[in-house]
């Protein structure tokens, strides 16, 4: 989705694609196919780029180190990216910075899990520190036995080498995200805080801005995200996923940080159509150290709905009807193969009536998934 703004900014993109049918390879003319974990493949690719950035966090540290040794400008830098790759490193760093986070610990054996339970209580949340996405690698557990297989992998090369990350099960009222961008020269910008609605661990809807949010909470969360971006030396777009907490006695709201993503993120997709500058354009501006664009919302509300693959063999029946039914709707389909639950596109719709916008986004998703046919 960086290709569209790249055209406007007159930039030439190249993508190291995992396969010829990868979504980015379908739209970026120069997309060599190669393995992002192979040092020589990535070096050869990077040699013809002025700047290299990432659309996921899974490029291994030795590959990043080789590029750095070659003098390739990497944005974000490996030093910053580590905190989006490794949840234990992220928790350690945010603790040092005194950013509010859930109670956490690291378990290398069952006794560690039981010891953590004396502080967190059961159930607790166990996570693989590396390689998780869309809730894969996250388990709510009520005994150490439930992660016996993970504990067996501790100490071996792989995502659980350092241990299993344990967290208290946070009783949040909703999930939010603060999406910001920062350039190498230190300019930074923040979009309004959004609410992210999750279904079965997958984000299905984003409301921008987050409804009924106090100014105090919005300011505190935005400040925290900008401070994280500055202290970690993040370059490009960063999403800070947050849990909103509500004090039962006073009704006062606060937040803890769940995790960091250092790239354009699902919680920022609304900005493509709903903000003066979308996150993909901003990411390009930031990694090239160009002046950043304005992040103000164009309309009071924008609703983003993720289109997930369903069980229907034909996901894309003609959507001519949908375009005609709702001319204000923006549809973004990624050209990905359909698998149940896979994110294969999104819709954005902006306006003044939040409930009406949510209804329109839901209808569009249902229509694209074949749940409704009119
Ligand atoms: P992923 O990297 O797979 O996106 P996350 O750490 O974001 O994993 O967790 C996925 C989801 O699991 C979160 O969006 C949230 O709904 C839930 N979750 C994660 N950590 C906690 C926690 N400590 N307490 C309660 N729910 C959690």
mmCIF file of C-alpha atoms and ligand atoms in Angstrom:
data_model
loop_
_atom_site.group_PDB
_atom_site.id
_atom_site.type_symbol
_atom_site.label_atom_id
_atom_site.label_comp_id
_atom_site.label_asym_id
_atom_site.label_seq_id
_atom_site.Cartn_x
_atom_site.Cartn_y
_atom_site.Cartn_z
ATOM 1 C CA UNK A 1 0.000 0.000 0.000
ATOM 2 C CA UNK A 2 3.104 2.215 -0.085
ATOM 3 C CA UNK A 3 2.982 2.029 -3.889
ATOM 4 C CA UNK A 4 0.076 4.449 -4.282
ATOM 5 C CA UNK A 5 1.718 7.314 -2.345
ATOM 6 C CA UNK A 6 5.092 6.441 -3.922
ATOM 7 C CA UNK A 7 3.568 7.309 -7.306
ATOM 8 C CA UNK A 8 2.453 10.690 -5.976
ATOM 9 C CA UNK A 9 5.824 11.414 -4.390
ATOM 10 C CA UNK A 10 7.625 10.221 -7.538
ATOM 11 C CA UNK A 11 9.585 7.546 -5.664
ATOM 12 C CA UNK A 12 10.623 4.179 -7.041
ATOM 13 C CA UNK A 13 9.953 1.215 -4.765
ATOM 14 C CA UNK A 14 11.521 -2.227 -4.911
ATOM 15 C CA UNK A 15 10.163 -5.106 -2.867
ATOM 16 C CA UNK A 16 11.944 -8.281 -1.849
ATOM 17 C CA UNK A 17 8.918 -10.522 -2.201
ATOM 18 C CA UNK A 18 8.499 -13.956 -0.635
ATOM 19 C CA UNK A 19 6.699 -15.200 -3.750
ATOM 20 C CA UNK A 20 5.693 -13.763 -7.133
ATOM 21 C CA UNK A 21 2.061 -13.591 -6.019
ATOM 22 C CA UNK A 22 2.795 -11.656 -2.787
ATOM 23 C CA UNK A 23 0.412 -8.691 -2.511
ATOM 24 C CA UNK A 24 3.198 -6.070 -2.906
ATOM 25 C CA UNK A 25 4.771 -7.911 -5.853
ATOM 26 C CA UNK A 26 1.503 -7.629 -7.753
ATOM 27 C CA UNK A 27 1.694 -3.815 -7.766
ATOM 28 C CA UNK A 28 5.408 -2.915 -7.471
ATOM 29 C CA UNK A 29 7.108 -3.381 -10.870
ATOM 30 C CA UNK A 30 10.538 -4.279 -9.450
ATOM 31 C CA UNK A 31 9.861 -7.121 -7.010
ATOM 32 C CA UNK A 32 12.584 -9.769 -7.033
ATOM 33 C CA UNK A 33 11.532 -12.944 -5.245
ATOM 34 C CA UNK A 34 13.804 -14.006 -2.397
ATOM 35 C CA UNK A 35 14.116 -15.215 1.149
ATOM 36 C CA UNK A 36 14.303 -12.384 3.719
ATOM 37 C CA UNK A 37 16.205 -14.682 6.110
ATOM 38 C CA UNK A 38 19.074 -15.305 3.648
ATOM 39 C CA UNK A 39 21.933 -12.827 4.139
ATOM 40 C CA UNK A 40 23.256 -12.834 0.557
ATOM 41 C CA UNK A 41 19.782 -12.481 -0.968
ATOM 42 C CA UNK A 42 18.982 -9.476 1.197
ATOM 43 C CA UNK A 43 22.431 -7.871 0.663
ATOM 44 C CA UNK A 44 22.122 -8.149 -3.112
ATOM 45 C CA UNK A 45 18.653 -6.636 -2.928
ATOM 46 C CA UNK A 46 19.709 -3.798 -0.596
ATOM 47 C CA UNK A 47 22.729 -2.881 -2.731
ATOM 48 C CA UNK A 48 20.435 -1.192 -5.270
ATOM 49 C CA UNK A 49 18.367 0.760 -2.683
ATOM 50 C CA UNK A 50 18.974 4.234 -1.215
ATOM 51 C CA UNK A 51 16.966 3.356 1.890
ATOM 52 C CA UNK A 52 15.644 0.019 3.177
ATOM 53 C CA UNK A 53 12.526 -0.368 5.321
ATOM 54 C CA UNK A 54 10.343 -3.308 6.392
ATOM 55 C CA UNK A 55 6.731 -4.376 6.189
ATOM 56 C CA UNK A 56 7.070 -6.999 8.916
ATOM 57 C CA UNK A 57 9.311 -7.545 11.933
ATOM 58 C CA UNK A 58 10.716 -10.951 11.045
ATOM 59 C CA UNK A 59 14.039 -10.125 9.342
ATOM 60 C CA UNK A 60 16.642 -11.924 11.517
ATOM 61 C CA UNK A 61 19.243 -10.002 13.520
ATOM 62 C CA UNK A 62 22.223 -11.456 11.579
ATOM 63 C CA UNK A 63 20.731 -10.270 8.286
ATOM 64 C CA UNK A 64 20.158 -6.786 9.730
ATOM 65 C CA UNK A 65 23.720 -6.726 11.119
ATOM 66 C CA UNK A 66 25.150 -7.620 7.693
ATOM 67 C CA UNK A 67 23.232 -4.779 6.052
ATOM 68 C CA UNK A 68 24.375 -2.376 8.739
ATOM 69 C CA UNK A 69 28.000 -3.460 8.215
ATOM 70 C CA UNK A 70 27.536 -2.757 4.492
ATOM 71 C CA UNK A 71 26.471 0.801 5.383
ATOM 72 C CA UNK A 72 22.876 0.377 4.121
ATOM 73 C CA UNK A 73 20.531 3.035 5.631
ATOM 74 C CA UNK A 74 17.935 0.969 7.542
ATOM 75 C CA UNK A 75 14.732 2.567 8.845
ATOM 76 C CA UNK A 76 13.865 1.678 11.521
ATOM 77 C CA UNK A 77 17.380 0.786 12.671
ATOM 78 C CA UNK A 78 17.991 -2.730 14.023
ATOM 79 C CA UNK A 79 18.529 -1.212 17.486
ATOM 80 C CA UNK A 80 14.997 0.200 17.441
ATOM 81 C CA UNK A 81 13.418 -2.721 15.588
ATOM 82 C CA UNK A 82 14.535 -5.132 18.306
ATOM 83 C CA UNK A 83 11.790 -3.751 20.569
ATOM 84 C CA UNK A 84 9.129 -4.680 18.015
ATOM 85 C CA UNK A 85 10.712 -8.090 17.327
ATOM 86 C CA UNK A 86 11.190 -9.252 20.877
ATOM 87 C CA UNK A 87 8.420 -8.774 23.439
ATOM 88 C CA UNK A 88 10.732 -9.473 26.399
ATOM 89 C CA UNK A 89 13.186 -6.775 25.244
ATOM 90 C CA UNK A 90 10.210 -4.442 24.753
ATOM 91 C CA UNK A 91 8.806 -5.082 28.252
ATOM 92 C CA UNK A 92 12.278 -4.558 29.787
ATOM 93 C CA UNK A 93 12.794 -1.265 27.933
ATOM 94 C CA UNK A 94 9.325 0.136 28.684
ATOM 95 C CA UNK A 95 9.787 -0.778 32.383
ATOM 96 C CA UNK A 96 13.040 1.218 32.427
ATOM 97 C CA UNK A 97 11.237 4.145 30.805
ATOM 98 C CA UNK A 98 8.460 3.896 33.424
ATOM 99 C CA UNK A 99 5.811 3.620 30.717
ATOM 100 C CA UNK A 100 2.676 1.954 32.171
ATOM 101 C CA UNK A 101 2.642 -1.758 31.181
ATOM 102 C CA UNK A 102 1.013 -4.924 32.566
ATOM 103 C CA UNK A 103 2.734 -6.856 35.341
ATOM 104 C CA UNK A 104 5.151 -9.202 33.521
ATOM 105 C CA UNK A 105 7.796 -11.861 34.006
ATOM 106 C CA UNK A 106 9.816 -14.465 32.119
ATOM 107 C CA UNK A 107 9.450 -18.216 32.741
ATOM 108 C CA UNK A 108 12.024 -20.809 31.816
ATOM 109 C CA UNK A 109 10.277 -23.624 33.719
ATOM 110 C CA UNK A 110 6.983 -24.527 35.403
ATOM 111 C CA UNK A 111 8.163 -23.306 38.818
ATOM 112 C CA UNK A 112 8.673 -19.797 37.341
ATOM 113 C CA UNK A 113 5.090 -19.836 36.069
ATOM 114 C CA UNK A 114 3.736 -20.788 39.496
ATOM 115 C CA UNK A 115 5.898 -18.136 41.152
ATOM 116 C CA UNK A 116 4.557 -15.462 38.752
ATOM 117 C CA UNK A 117 1.004 -16.618 39.569
ATOM 118 C CA UNK A 118 1.537 -15.638 43.208
ATOM 119 C CA UNK A 119 1.794 -12.046 41.939
ATOM 120 C CA UNK A 120 -0.588 -12.057 38.931
ATOM 121 C CA UNK A 121 -3.169 -14.675 39.932
ATOM 122 C CA UNK A 122 -4.774 -17.118 37.464
ATOM 123 C CA UNK A 123 -5.560 -16.968 34.621
ATOM 124 C CA UNK A 124 -2.524 -15.233 33.190
ATOM 125 C CA UNK A 125 -1.384 -14.552 29.634
ATOM 126 C CA UNK A 126 1.609 -16.443 28.177
ATOM 127 C CA UNK A 127 3.331 -15.250 24.995
ATOM 128 C CA UNK A 128 6.084 -16.407 22.681
ATOM 129 C CA UNK A 129 8.471 -13.425 22.710
ATOM 130 C CA UNK A 130 9.156 -13.541 18.970
ATOM 131 C CA UNK A 131 7.342 -14.331 15.757
ATOM 132 C CA UNK A 132 3.708 -13.923 16.923
ATOM 133 C CA UNK A 133 1.030 -12.025 15.014
ATOM 134 C CA UNK A 134 -2.769 -11.738 15.068
ATOM 135 C CA UNK A 135 -2.874 -13.418 18.478
ATOM 136 C CA UNK A 136 -0.872 -16.469 17.336
ATOM 137 C CA UNK A 137 1.657 -17.054 20.094
ATOM 138 C CA UNK A 138 -0.672 -15.735 22.836
ATOM 139 C CA UNK A 139 -2.379 -18.116 25.309
ATOM 140 C CA UNK A 140 -4.562 -17.456 28.315
ATOM 141 C CA UNK A 141 -3.527 -20.146 30.794
ATOM 142 C CA UNK A 142 -4.780 -21.410 34.132
ATOM 143 C CA UNK A 143 -1.847 -23.723 34.869
ATOM 144 C CA UNK A 144 1.787 -24.172 33.841
ATOM 145 C CA UNK A 145 0.831 -27.484 32.157
ATOM 146 C CA UNK A 146 -0.924 -25.561 29.400
ATOM 147 C CA UNK A 147 2.398 -24.220 28.129
ATOM 148 C CA UNK A 148 4.459 -27.378 28.767
ATOM 149 C CA UNK A 149 5.332 -27.606 25.052
ATOM 150 C CA UNK A 150 6.574 -24.009 25.009
ATOM 151 C CA UNK A 151 8.661 -24.513 28.156
ATOM 152 C CA UNK A 152 10.348 -27.509 26.522
ATOM 153 C CA UNK A 153 11.630 -25.206 23.760
ATOM 154 C CA UNK A 154 13.242 -22.717 26.144
ATOM 155 C CA UNK A 155 17.009 -22.528 25.658
ATOM 156 C CA UNK A 156 16.853 -23.980 22.138
ATOM 157 C CA UNK A 157 17.333 -21.793 19.054
ATOM 158 C CA UNK A 158 13.948 -20.296 18.114
ATOM 159 C CA UNK A 159 11.305 -17.845 19.327
ATOM 160 C CA UNK A 160 11.310 -19.243 22.904
ATOM 161 C CA UNK A 161 15.076 -19.310 23.424
ATOM 162 C CA UNK A 162 15.057 -16.767 26.253
ATOM 163 C CA UNK A 163 11.881 -18.016 27.903
ATOM 164 C CA UNK A 164 8.105 -17.561 27.837
ATOM 165 C CA UNK A 165 6.797 -14.045 28.472
ATOM 166 C CA UNK A 166 4.141 -14.021 31.209
ATOM 167 C CA UNK A 167 1.710 -11.171 31.806
ATOM 168 C CA UNK A 168 -1.170 -10.510 34.154
ATOM 169 C CA UNK A 169 -4.525 -10.910 32.384
ATOM 170 C CA UNK A 170 -5.429 -7.247 32.067
ATOM 171 C CA UNK A 171 -9.096 -6.438 32.710
ATOM 172 C CA UNK A 172 -9.271 -3.757 30.051
ATOM 173 C CA UNK A 173 -12.408 -1.928 28.953
ATOM 174 C CA UNK A 174 -11.253 -1.687 25.339
ATOM 175 C CA UNK A 175 -8.191 -1.734 23.097
ATOM 176 C CA UNK A 176 -6.728 1.454 21.670
ATOM 177 C CA UNK A 177 -3.793 2.338 19.447
ATOM 178 C CA UNK A 178 -1.560 5.392 19.242
ATOM 179 C CA UNK A 179 -0.003 5.585 15.777
ATOM 180 C CA UNK A 180 2.873 8.013 15.340
ATOM 181 C CA UNK A 181 5.696 8.629 12.903
ATOM 182 C CA UNK A 182 9.201 9.934 13.383
ATOM 183 C CA UNK A 183 11.899 10.895 10.900
ATOM 184 C CA UNK A 184 15.688 10.476 11.279
ATOM 185 C CA UNK A 185 16.077 14.193 11.902
ATOM 186 C CA UNK A 186 13.629 13.891 14.813
ATOM 187 C CA UNK A 187 10.418 15.392 13.425
ATOM 188 C CA UNK A 188 7.430 13.505 14.799
ATOM 189 C CA UNK A 189 3.678 13.468 14.214
ATOM 190 C CA UNK A 190 0.759 11.601 15.783
ATOM 191 C CA UNK A 191 -2.660 10.624 14.431
ATOM 192 C CA UNK A 192 -5.663 10.739 16.781
ATOM 193 C CA UNK A 193 -5.888 7.757 19.170
ATOM 194 C CA UNK A 194 -8.134 5.027 17.731
ATOM 195 C CA UNK A 195 -10.199 2.186 19.190
ATOM 196 C CA UNK A 196 -9.381 -1.254 17.773
ATOM 197 C CA UNK A 197 -12.118 -3.866 18.016
ATOM 198 C CA UNK A 198 -10.817 -7.460 18.131
ATOM 199 C CA UNK A 199 -12.730 -10.635 17.350
ATOM 200 C CA UNK A 200 -11.003 -13.935 18.253
ATOM 201 C CA UNK A 201 -7.653 -12.156 18.592
ATOM 202 C CA UNK A 202 -7.898 -10.452 15.174
ATOM 203 C CA UNK A 203 -8.601 -6.764 14.670
ATOM 204 C CA UNK A 204 -11.886 -6.500 12.773
ATOM 205 C CA UNK A 205 -12.780 -2.820 13.101
ATOM 206 C CA UNK A 206 -11.063 0.484 13.926
ATOM 207 C CA UNK A 207 -12.906 3.602 15.074
ATOM 208 C CA UNK A 208 -11.079 6.870 14.506
ATOM 209 C CA UNK A 209 -10.912 8.732 16.769
ATOM 210 C CA UNK A 210 -11.679 6.445 19.748
ATOM 211 C CA UNK A 211 -15.225 7.387 20.860
ATOM 212 C CA UNK A 212 -15.821 8.884 24.322
ATOM 213 C CA UNK A 213 -12.158 9.260 25.054
ATOM 214 C CA UNK A 214 -11.153 11.839 27.617
ATOM 215 C CA UNK A 215 -8.737 14.541 26.484
ATOM 216 C CA UNK A 216 -6.458 13.645 29.402
ATOM 217 C CA UNK A 217 -6.163 10.029 28.308
ATOM 218 C CA UNK A 218 -5.686 10.948 24.637
ATOM 219 C CA UNK A 219 -2.919 13.380 25.575
ATOM 220 C CA UNK A 220 -1.191 10.952 27.946
ATOM 221 C CA UNK A 221 -1.280 8.098 25.425
ATOM 222 C CA UNK A 222 -0.040 10.299 22.581
ATOM 223 C CA UNK A 223 2.777 11.663 24.727
ATOM 224 C CA UNK A 224 3.813 8.155 25.745
ATOM 225 C CA UNK A 225 3.889 6.986 22.109
ATOM 226 C CA UNK A 226 5.975 9.984 21.036
ATOM 227 C CA UNK A 227 8.340 9.465 23.961
ATOM 228 C CA UNK A 228 8.771 5.790 23.030
ATOM 229 C CA UNK A 229 9.467 6.774 19.402
ATOM 230 C CA UNK A 230 12.053 9.354 20.505
ATOM 231 C CA UNK A 231 13.804 7.280 23.193
ATOM 232 C CA UNK A 232 13.994 4.150 21.019
ATOM 233 C CA UNK A 233 15.142 6.145 17.978
ATOM 234 C CA UNK A 234 12.256 4.850 15.865
ATOM 235 C CA UNK A 235 12.169 6.012 12.249
ATOM 236 C CA UNK A 236 9.060 5.510 10.146
ATOM 237 C CA UNK A 237 5.573 4.721 11.417
ATOM 238 C CA UNK A 238 5.096 3.063 14.807
ATOM 239 C CA UNK A 239 1.862 1.755 16.316
ATOM 240 C CA UNK A 240 1.616 1.485 20.091
ATOM 241 C CA UNK A 241 -1.162 -0.940 21.046
ATOM 242 C CA UNK A 242 -2.835 0.015 24.323
ATOM 243 C CA UNK A 243 -5.328 -1.397 26.790
ATOM 244 C CA UNK A 244 -7.719 1.143 28.312
ATOM 245 C CA UNK A 245 -8.431 0.619 32.014
ATOM 246 C CA UNK A 246 -11.374 2.102 33.892
ATOM 247 C CA UNK A 247 -11.294 2.556 37.636
ATOM 248 C CA UNK A 248 -14.462 0.901 38.962
ATOM 249 C CA UNK A 249 -14.887 3.403 41.810
ATOM 250 C CA UNK A 250 -14.144 6.709 40.048
ATOM 251 C CA UNK A 251 -14.713 5.884 36.365
ATOM 252 C CA UNK A 252 -11.327 7.454 35.621
ATOM 253 C CA UNK A 253 -9.568 5.947 32.615
ATOM 254 C CA UNK A 254 -5.892 5.131 32.131
ATOM 255 C CA UNK A 255 -3.823 2.889 29.848
ATOM 256 C CA UNK A 256 -1.101 0.268 29.738
ATOM 257 C CA UNK A 257 0.978 -0.495 26.639
ATOM 258 C CA UNK A 258 0.430 -3.929 25.104
ATOM 259 C CA UNK A 259 2.891 -3.941 22.236
ATOM 260 C CA UNK A 260 4.793 -2.029 19.557
ATOM 261 C CA UNK A 261 4.788 -2.398 15.764
ATOM 262 C CA UNK A 262 7.355 -0.445 13.751
ATOM 263 C CA UNK A 263 5.754 -0.172 10.330
ATOM 264 C CA UNK A 264 2.436 0.976 8.926
ATOM 265 C CA UNK A 265 -0.062 -0.980 10.985
ATOM 266 C CA UNK A 266 -3.626 -2.200 10.702
ATOM 267 C CA UNK A 267 -4.737 0.329 13.322
ATOM 268 C CA UNK A 268 -3.570 3.115 10.959
ATOM 269 C CA UNK A 269 -5.339 1.903 7.788
ATOM 270 C CA UNK A 270 -8.191 4.353 8.409
ATOM 271 C CA UNK A 271 -5.760 7.238 7.755
ATOM 272 C CA UNK A 272 -5.399 6.332 4.047
ATOM 273 C CA UNK A 273 -8.786 7.931 3.421
ATOM 274 C CA UNK A 274 -9.672 9.532 6.759
ATOM 275 C CA UNK A 275 -6.645 11.730 7.532
ATOM 276 C CA UNK A 276 -4.938 14.527 5.635
ATOM 277 C CA UNK A 277 -1.852 12.288 5.361
ATOM 278 C CA UNK A 278 -2.189 8.508 5.348
ATOM 279 C CA UNK A 279 0.213 6.232 7.199
ATOM 280 C CA UNK A 280 1.783 4.727 4.056
ATOM 281 C CA UNK A 281 2.672 8.139 2.642
ATOM 282 C CA UNK A 282 3.924 9.209 6.071
ATOM 283 C CA UNK A 283 6.107 6.131 6.368
ATOM 284 C CA UNK A 284 7.772 6.946 3.044
ATOM 285 C CA UNK A 285 8.252 10.573 4.048
ATOM 286 C CA UNK A 286 9.705 9.536 7.414
ATOM 287 C CA UNK A 287 12.181 6.917 6.194
ATOM 288 C CA UNK A 288 13.423 9.334 3.506
ATOM 289 C CA UNK A 289 13.699 12.159 6.064
ATOM 290 C CA UNK A 290 11.238 14.293 4.122
ATOM 291 C CA UNK A 291 9.029 16.748 6.055
ATOM 292 C CA UNK A 292 6.079 14.880 7.584
ATOM 293 C CA UNK A 293 2.487 15.474 6.515
ATOM 294 C CA UNK A 294 -0.423 16.719 8.582
ATOM 295 C CA UNK A 295 -2.195 13.978 10.528
ATOM 296 C CA UNK A 296 -5.533 15.681 11.239
ATOM 297 C CA UNK A 297 -8.733 13.705 10.526
ATOM 298 C CA UNK A 298 -10.656 14.947 7.467
ATOM 299 C CA UNK A 299 -14.062 14.110 8.955
ATOM 300 C CA UNK A 300 -15.358 13.732 12.527
ATOM 301 C CA UNK A 301 -15.322 9.910 12.236
ATOM 302 C CA UNK A 302 -13.736 7.247 10.079
ATOM 303 C CA UNK A 303 -14.524 3.545 10.447
ATOM 304 C CA UNK A 304 -12.111 0.951 9.057
ATOM 305 C CA UNK A 305 -13.427 -2.585 8.606
ATOM 306 C CA UNK A 306 -11.077 -5.494 7.912
ATOM 307 C CA UNK A 307 -12.243 -7.903 5.243
ATOM 308 C CA UNK A 308 -11.358 -11.426 6.358
ATOM 309 C CA UNK A 309 -11.345 -14.529 4.211
ATOM 310 C CA UNK A 310 -14.457 -16.632 4.774
ATOM 311 C CA UNK A 311 -15.377 -20.209 3.907
ATOM 312 C CA UNK A 312 -16.729 -19.156 0.516
ATOM 313 C CA UNK A 313 -14.649 -20.404 -2.414
ATOM 314 C CA UNK A 314 -15.356 -17.241 -4.394
ATOM 315 C CA UNK A 315 -14.633 -14.259 -2.212
ATOM 316 C CA UNK A 316 -14.777 -11.553 -4.801
ATOM 317 C CA UNK A 317 -18.170 -11.743 -6.448
ATOM 318 C CA UNK A 318 -18.526 -8.623 -8.541
ATOM 319 C CA UNK A 319 -18.490 -5.707 -6.155
ATOM 320 C CA UNK A 320 -19.971 -3.345 -8.702
ATOM 321 C CA UNK A 321 -23.166 -3.488 -6.675
ATOM 322 C CA UNK A 322 -21.322 -2.462 -3.505
ATOM 323 C CA UNK A 323 -19.658 0.498 -5.209
ATOM 324 C CA UNK A 324 -23.019 1.641 -6.544
ATOM 325 C CA UNK A 325 -24.827 1.059 -3.245
ATOM 326 C CA UNK A 326 -22.336 3.136 -1.243
ATOM 327 C CA UNK A 327 -20.434 5.672 -3.360
ATOM 328 C CA UNK A 328 -18.752 7.093 -0.229
ATOM 329 C CA UNK A 329 -17.013 3.811 0.578
ATOM 330 C CA UNK A 330 -13.300 3.235 -0.068
ATOM 331 C CA UNK A 331 -12.417 -0.409 -0.789
ATOM 332 C CA UNK A 332 -8.841 -1.699 -0.553
ATOM 333 C CA UNK A 333 -8.320 -5.311 -1.604
ATOM 334 C CA UNK A 334 -4.835 -6.768 -1.385
ATOM 335 C CA UNK A 335 -4.965 -9.412 -4.108
ATOM 336 C CA UNK A 336 -4.148 -12.096 -1.521
ATOM 337 C CA UNK A 337 -5.316 -15.679 -1.713
ATOM 338 C CA UNK A 338 -8.399 -16.354 0.421
ATOM 339 C CA UNK A 339 -7.874 -18.334 3.623
ATOM 340 C CA UNK A 340 -10.435 -18.390 6.439
ATOM 341 C CA UNK A 341 -9.634 -15.582 8.879
ATOM 342 C CA UNK A 342 -6.834 -14.085 6.750
ATOM 343 C CA UNK A 343 -6.872 -10.295 6.344
ATOM 344 C CA UNK A 344 -7.393 -9.811 2.620
ATOM 345 C CA UNK A 345 -8.573 -6.220 2.415
ATOM 346 C CA UNK A 346 -10.236 -3.382 4.244
ATOM 347 C CA UNK A 347 -12.870 -0.717 3.763
ATOM 348 C CA UNK A 348 -12.884 2.869 5.014
ATOM 349 C CA UNK A 349 -15.875 5.112 5.384
ATOM 350 C CA UNK A 350 -15.912 8.633 6.870
ATOM 351 C CA UNK A 351 -18.644 11.025 7.993
ATOM 352 C CA UNK A 352 -20.481 12.523 10.947
ATOM 353 C CA UNK A 353 -22.683 9.699 12.285
ATOM 354 C CA UNK A 354 -20.557 6.968 13.870
ATOM 355 C CA UNK A 355 -23.341 4.381 14.192
ATOM 356 C CA UNK A 356 -24.320 4.825 10.544
ATOM 357 C CA UNK A 357 -20.671 4.529 9.429
ATOM 358 C CA UNK A 358 -20.200 1.311 11.425
ATOM 359 C CA UNK A 359 -23.294 -0.125 9.773
ATOM 360 C CA UNK A 360 -22.001 0.753 6.298
ATOM 361 C CA UNK A 361 -18.557 -0.723 6.984
ATOM 362 C CA UNK A 362 -20.133 -3.905 8.384
ATOM 363 C CA UNK A 363 -22.392 -4.258 5.380
ATOM 364 C CA UNK A 364 -19.457 -3.832 3.004
ATOM 365 C CA UNK A 365 -17.433 -6.502 4.842
ATOM 366 C CA UNK A 366 -20.407 -8.880 4.855
ATOM 367 C CA UNK A 367 -20.989 -8.292 1.153
ATOM 368 C CA UNK A 368 -17.339 -8.856 0.218
ATOM 369 C CA UNK A 369 -17.301 -12.035 2.290
ATOM 370 C CA UNK A 370 -20.482 -13.317 0.692
ATOM 371 C CA UNK A 371 -22.427 -13.224 3.990
ATOM 372 C CA UNK A 372 -25.072 -11.008 2.389
ATOM 373 C CA UNK A 373 -25.801 -10.664 -1.311
ATOM 374 C CA UNK A 374 -27.531 -7.327 -1.590
HETATM 375 P P1 LIG B 1 0.123 -10.375 18.639
HETATM 376 O O1 LIG B 1 1.583 -10.025 18.605
HETATM 377 O O2 LIG B 1 -0.162 -11.742 18.145
HETATM 378 O O3 LIG B 1 -0.760 -9.316 18.026
HETATM 379 P P2 LIG B 1 -0.634 -9.364 21.261
HETATM 380 O O4 LIG B 1 0.390 -9.313 22.329
HETATM 381 O O5 LIG B 1 -1.026 -8.080 20.617
HETATM 382 O O6 LIG B 1 -0.225 -10.464 20.183
HETATM 383 O O7 LIG B 1 -1.953 -10.020 21.847
HETATM 384 C C1 LIG B 1 -3.100 -10.318 21.033
HETATM 385 C C2 LIG B 1 -4.376 -10.018 21.804
HETATM 386 O O8 LIG B 1 -4.424 -10.792 23.000
HETATM 387 C C3 LIG B 1 -4.476 -8.568 22.270
HETATM 388 O O9 LIG B 1 -4.981 -7.737 21.244
HETATM 389 C C4 LIG B 1 -5.426 -8.712 23.453
HETATM 390 O O10 LIG B 1 -6.764 -8.812 23.015
HETATM 391 C C5 LIG B 1 -5.001 -10.031 24.062
HETATM 392 N N1 LIG B 1 -3.971 -9.820 25.121
HETATM 393 C C6 LIG B 1 -2.637 -9.735 24.941
HETATM 394 N N2 LIG B 1 -1.993 -9.520 26.098
HETATM 395 C C7 LIG B 1 -2.935 -9.471 27.063
HETATM 396 C C8 LIG B 1 -2.914 -9.282 28.496
HETATM 397 N N3 LIG B 1 -1.775 -9.139 29.168
HETATM 398 N N4 LIG B 1 -4.093 -9.283 29.146
HETATM 399 C C9 LIG B 1 -5.268 -9.462 28.475
HETATM 400 N N5 LIG B 1 -5.358 -9.656 27.149
HETATM 401 C C10 LIG B 1 -4.212 -9.662 26.437
#
